[in-house]
C-alpha atoms as a printed R data frame, in Angstrom:
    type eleno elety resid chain resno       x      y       z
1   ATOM     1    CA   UNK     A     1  -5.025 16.636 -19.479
2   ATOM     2    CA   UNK     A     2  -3.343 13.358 -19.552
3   ATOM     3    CA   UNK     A     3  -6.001 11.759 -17.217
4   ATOM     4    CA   UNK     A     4  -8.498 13.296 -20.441
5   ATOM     5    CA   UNK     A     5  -6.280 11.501 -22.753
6   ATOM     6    CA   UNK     A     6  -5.931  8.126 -21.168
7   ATOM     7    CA   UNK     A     7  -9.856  7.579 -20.797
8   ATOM     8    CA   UNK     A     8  -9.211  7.303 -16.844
9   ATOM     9    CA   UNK     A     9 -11.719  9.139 -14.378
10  ATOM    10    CA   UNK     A    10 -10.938 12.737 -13.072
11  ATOM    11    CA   UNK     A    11 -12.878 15.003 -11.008
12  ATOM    12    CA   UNK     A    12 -12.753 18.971 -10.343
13  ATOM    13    CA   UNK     A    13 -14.049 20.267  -7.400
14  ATOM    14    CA   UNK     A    14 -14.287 24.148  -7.191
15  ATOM    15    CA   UNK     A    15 -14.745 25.726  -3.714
16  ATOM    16    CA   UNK     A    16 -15.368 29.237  -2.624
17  ATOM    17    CA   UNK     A    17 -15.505 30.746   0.895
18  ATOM    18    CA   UNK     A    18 -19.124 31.927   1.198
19  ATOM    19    CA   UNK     A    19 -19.137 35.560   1.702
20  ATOM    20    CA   UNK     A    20 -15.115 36.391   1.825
21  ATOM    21    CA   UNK     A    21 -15.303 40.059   1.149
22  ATOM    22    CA   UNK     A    22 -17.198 40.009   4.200
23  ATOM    23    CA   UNK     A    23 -13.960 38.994   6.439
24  ATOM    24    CA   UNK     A    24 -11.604 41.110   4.612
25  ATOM    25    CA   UNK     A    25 -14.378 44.224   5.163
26  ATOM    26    CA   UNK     A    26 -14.755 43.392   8.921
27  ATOM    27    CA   UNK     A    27 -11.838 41.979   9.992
28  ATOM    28    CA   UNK     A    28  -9.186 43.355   7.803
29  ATOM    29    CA   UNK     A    29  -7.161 41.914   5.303
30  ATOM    30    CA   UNK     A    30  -4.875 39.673   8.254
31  ATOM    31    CA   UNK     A    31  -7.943 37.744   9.475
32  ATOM    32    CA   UNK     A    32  -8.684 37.368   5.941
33  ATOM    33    CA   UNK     A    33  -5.210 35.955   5.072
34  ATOM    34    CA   UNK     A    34  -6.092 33.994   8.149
35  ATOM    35    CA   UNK     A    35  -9.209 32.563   6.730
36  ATOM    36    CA   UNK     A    36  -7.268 31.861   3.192
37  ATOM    37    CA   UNK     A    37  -4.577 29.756   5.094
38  ATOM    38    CA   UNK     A    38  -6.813 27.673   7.068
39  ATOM    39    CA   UNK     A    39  -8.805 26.756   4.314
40  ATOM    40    CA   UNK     A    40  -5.427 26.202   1.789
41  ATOM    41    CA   UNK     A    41  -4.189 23.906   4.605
42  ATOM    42    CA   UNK     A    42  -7.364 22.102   5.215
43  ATOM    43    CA   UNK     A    43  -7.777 21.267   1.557
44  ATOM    44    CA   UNK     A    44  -4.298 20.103   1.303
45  ATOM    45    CA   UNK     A    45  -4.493 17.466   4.565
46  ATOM    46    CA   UNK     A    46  -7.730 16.204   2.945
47  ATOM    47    CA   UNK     A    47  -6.163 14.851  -0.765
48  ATOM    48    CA   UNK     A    48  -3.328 12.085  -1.453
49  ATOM    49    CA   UNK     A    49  -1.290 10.852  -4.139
50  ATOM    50    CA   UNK     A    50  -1.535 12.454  -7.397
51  ATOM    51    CA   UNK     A    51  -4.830 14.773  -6.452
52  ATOM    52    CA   UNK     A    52  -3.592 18.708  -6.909
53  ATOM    53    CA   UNK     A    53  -5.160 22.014  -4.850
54  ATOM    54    CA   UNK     A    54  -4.389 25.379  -6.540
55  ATOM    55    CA   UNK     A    55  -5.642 28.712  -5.671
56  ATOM    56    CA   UNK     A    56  -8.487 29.591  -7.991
57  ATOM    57    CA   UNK     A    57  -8.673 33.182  -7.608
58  ATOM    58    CA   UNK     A    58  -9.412 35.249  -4.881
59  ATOM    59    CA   UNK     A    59 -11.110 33.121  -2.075
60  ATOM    60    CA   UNK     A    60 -11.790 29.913  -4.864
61  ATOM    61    CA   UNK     A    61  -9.837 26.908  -4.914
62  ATOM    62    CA   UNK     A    62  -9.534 24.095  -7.505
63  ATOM    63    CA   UNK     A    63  -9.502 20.408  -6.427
64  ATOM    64    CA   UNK     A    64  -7.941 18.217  -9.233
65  ATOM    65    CA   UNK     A    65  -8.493 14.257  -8.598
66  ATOM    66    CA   UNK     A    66  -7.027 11.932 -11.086
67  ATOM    67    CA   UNK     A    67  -8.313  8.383 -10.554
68  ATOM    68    CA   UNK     A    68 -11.335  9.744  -8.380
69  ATOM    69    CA   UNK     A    69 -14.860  8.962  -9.226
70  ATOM    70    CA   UNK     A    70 -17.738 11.553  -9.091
71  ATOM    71    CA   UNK     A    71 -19.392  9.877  -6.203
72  ATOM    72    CA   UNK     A    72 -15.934  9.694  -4.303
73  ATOM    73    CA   UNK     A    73 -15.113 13.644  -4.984
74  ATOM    74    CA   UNK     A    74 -18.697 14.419  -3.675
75  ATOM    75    CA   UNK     A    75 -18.118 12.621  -0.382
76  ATOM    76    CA   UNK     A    76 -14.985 14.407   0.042
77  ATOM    77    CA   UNK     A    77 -16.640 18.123  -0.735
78  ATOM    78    CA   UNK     A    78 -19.643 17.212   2.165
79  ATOM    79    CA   UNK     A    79 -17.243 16.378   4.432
80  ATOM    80    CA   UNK     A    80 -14.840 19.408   3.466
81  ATOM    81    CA   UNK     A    81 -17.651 21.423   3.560
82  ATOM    82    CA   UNK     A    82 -18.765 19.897   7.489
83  ATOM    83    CA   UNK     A    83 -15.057 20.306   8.432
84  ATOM    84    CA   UNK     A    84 -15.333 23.950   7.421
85  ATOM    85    CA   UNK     A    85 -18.558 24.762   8.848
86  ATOM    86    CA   UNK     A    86 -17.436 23.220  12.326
87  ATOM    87    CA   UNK     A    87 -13.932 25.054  12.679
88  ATOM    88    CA   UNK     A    88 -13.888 28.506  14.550
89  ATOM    89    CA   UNK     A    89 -10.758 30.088  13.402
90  ATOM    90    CA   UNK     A    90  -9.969 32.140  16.733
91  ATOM    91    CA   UNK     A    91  -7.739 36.030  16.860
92  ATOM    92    CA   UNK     A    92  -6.840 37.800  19.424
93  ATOM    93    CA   UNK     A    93 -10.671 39.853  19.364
94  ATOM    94    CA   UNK     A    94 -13.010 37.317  17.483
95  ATOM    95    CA   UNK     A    95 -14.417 33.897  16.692
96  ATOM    96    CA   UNK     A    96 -15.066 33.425  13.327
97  ATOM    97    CA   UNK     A    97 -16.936 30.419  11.600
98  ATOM    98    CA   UNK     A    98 -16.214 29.750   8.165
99  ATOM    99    CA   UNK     A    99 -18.805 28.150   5.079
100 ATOM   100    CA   UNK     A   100 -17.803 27.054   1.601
101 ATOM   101    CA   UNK     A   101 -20.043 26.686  -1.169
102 ATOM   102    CA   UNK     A   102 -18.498 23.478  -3.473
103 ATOM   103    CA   UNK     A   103 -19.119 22.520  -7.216
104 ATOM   104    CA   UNK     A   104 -18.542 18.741  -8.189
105 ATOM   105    CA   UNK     A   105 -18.087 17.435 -11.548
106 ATOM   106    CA   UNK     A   106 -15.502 15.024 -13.714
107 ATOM   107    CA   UNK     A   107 -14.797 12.893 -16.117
108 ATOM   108    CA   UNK     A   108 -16.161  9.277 -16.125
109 ATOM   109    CA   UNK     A   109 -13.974  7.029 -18.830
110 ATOM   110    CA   UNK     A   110 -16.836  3.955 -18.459
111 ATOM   111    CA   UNK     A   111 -18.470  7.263 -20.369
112 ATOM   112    CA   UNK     A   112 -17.913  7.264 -24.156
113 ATOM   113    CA   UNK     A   113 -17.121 11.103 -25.019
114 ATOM   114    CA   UNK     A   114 -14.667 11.646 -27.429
115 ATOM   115    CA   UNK     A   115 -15.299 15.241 -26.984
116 ATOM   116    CA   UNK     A   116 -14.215 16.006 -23.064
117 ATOM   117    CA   UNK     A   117 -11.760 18.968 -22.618
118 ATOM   118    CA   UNK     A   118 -10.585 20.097 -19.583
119 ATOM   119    CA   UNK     A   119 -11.837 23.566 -20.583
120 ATOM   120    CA   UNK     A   120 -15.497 21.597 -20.658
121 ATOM   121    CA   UNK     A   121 -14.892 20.367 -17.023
122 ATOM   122    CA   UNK     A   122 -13.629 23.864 -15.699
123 ATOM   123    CA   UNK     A   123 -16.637 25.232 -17.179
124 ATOM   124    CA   UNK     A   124 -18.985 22.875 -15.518
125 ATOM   125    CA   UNK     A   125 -17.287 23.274 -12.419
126 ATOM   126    CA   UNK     A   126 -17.840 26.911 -12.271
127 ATOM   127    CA   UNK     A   127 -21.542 25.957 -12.848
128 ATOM   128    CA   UNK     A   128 -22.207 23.831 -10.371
129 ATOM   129    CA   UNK     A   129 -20.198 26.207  -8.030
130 ATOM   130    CA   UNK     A   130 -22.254 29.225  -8.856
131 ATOM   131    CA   UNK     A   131 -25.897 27.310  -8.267
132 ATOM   132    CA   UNK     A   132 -25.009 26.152  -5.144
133 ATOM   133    CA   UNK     A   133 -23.907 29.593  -4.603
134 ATOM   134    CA   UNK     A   134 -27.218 30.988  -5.673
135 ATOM   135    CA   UNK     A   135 -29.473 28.194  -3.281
136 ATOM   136    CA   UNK     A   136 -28.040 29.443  -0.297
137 ATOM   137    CA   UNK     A   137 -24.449 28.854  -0.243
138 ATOM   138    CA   UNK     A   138 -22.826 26.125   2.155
139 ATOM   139    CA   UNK     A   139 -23.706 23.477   0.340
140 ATOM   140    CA   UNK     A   140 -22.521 21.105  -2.900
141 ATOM   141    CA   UNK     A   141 -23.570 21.010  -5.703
142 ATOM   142    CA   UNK     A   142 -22.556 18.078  -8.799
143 ATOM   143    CA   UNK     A   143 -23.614 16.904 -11.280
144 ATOM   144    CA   UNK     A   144 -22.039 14.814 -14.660
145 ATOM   145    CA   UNK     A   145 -19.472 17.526 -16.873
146 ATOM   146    CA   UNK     A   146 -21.576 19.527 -19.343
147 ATOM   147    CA   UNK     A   147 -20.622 20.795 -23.114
């Protein structure tokens, strides 16, 4: 909220681990945990300073990038995404790859919007995240936040 207030630039990326139930249906619920961590920890090597990774859900997560521009936050979710896609998380009976569908959006304070609520960005978010979702998954998808 306070990057909202101060006019500064502040992107959301929105992940979700393409077909999760999946894992937790043929694996069981440890790989699944197994899955979760790997991607938590991933997602927290890959941000610095003031940037913020929650849990969003059940298999979602929530990037939150203060001082990050749109085109920055989109590099970062392709090459999240290519880490993710290359890693083979390994128990003691299988070898299991891992995709991530990503919505991209923020805040751009060169933008005059008096209007911009973080409620309009989470929205957006979930957007973007669901049509990349619904082209295939493993993939991002951005675009500029939306009222």
């Amino acid at each position: 909220q306070q990057a909202l207030q101060s006019r500064r630039p502040l992107t959301l990326l929105l992940l979700d681990i393409d077909r999760f139930k999946q894992f937790n249906d043929t694996y069981g619920h440890l790989v699944g945990d197994k899955v979760l961590r790997f991607v938590a920890e991933t997602l927290r090597h890959s941000v610095k300073g003031r940037d913020m990774v929650a849990r969003y859900g059940g298999e979602e997560f929530l990037l939150v990038l203060p001082e990050t521009n749109l085109d920055n936050a989109i590099n970062l979710a392709e090459r999240l995404r290519h880490h993710l896609a290359q890693k083979i998380i390994e128990t003691e009976t299988y070898q299991i790859s891992i995709t991530a569908s990503f919505g991209v959006t923020g805040f751009d304070a060169a933008i005059p919007d008096t209007a911009v609520r973080y409620e309009d960005l989470i929205n957006t978010v979930d957007r973007y995240l669901y049509m990349a979702k619904s082209r295939g998954r493993n993939q991002v998808v951005s675009g500029p936040h939306l009222n």
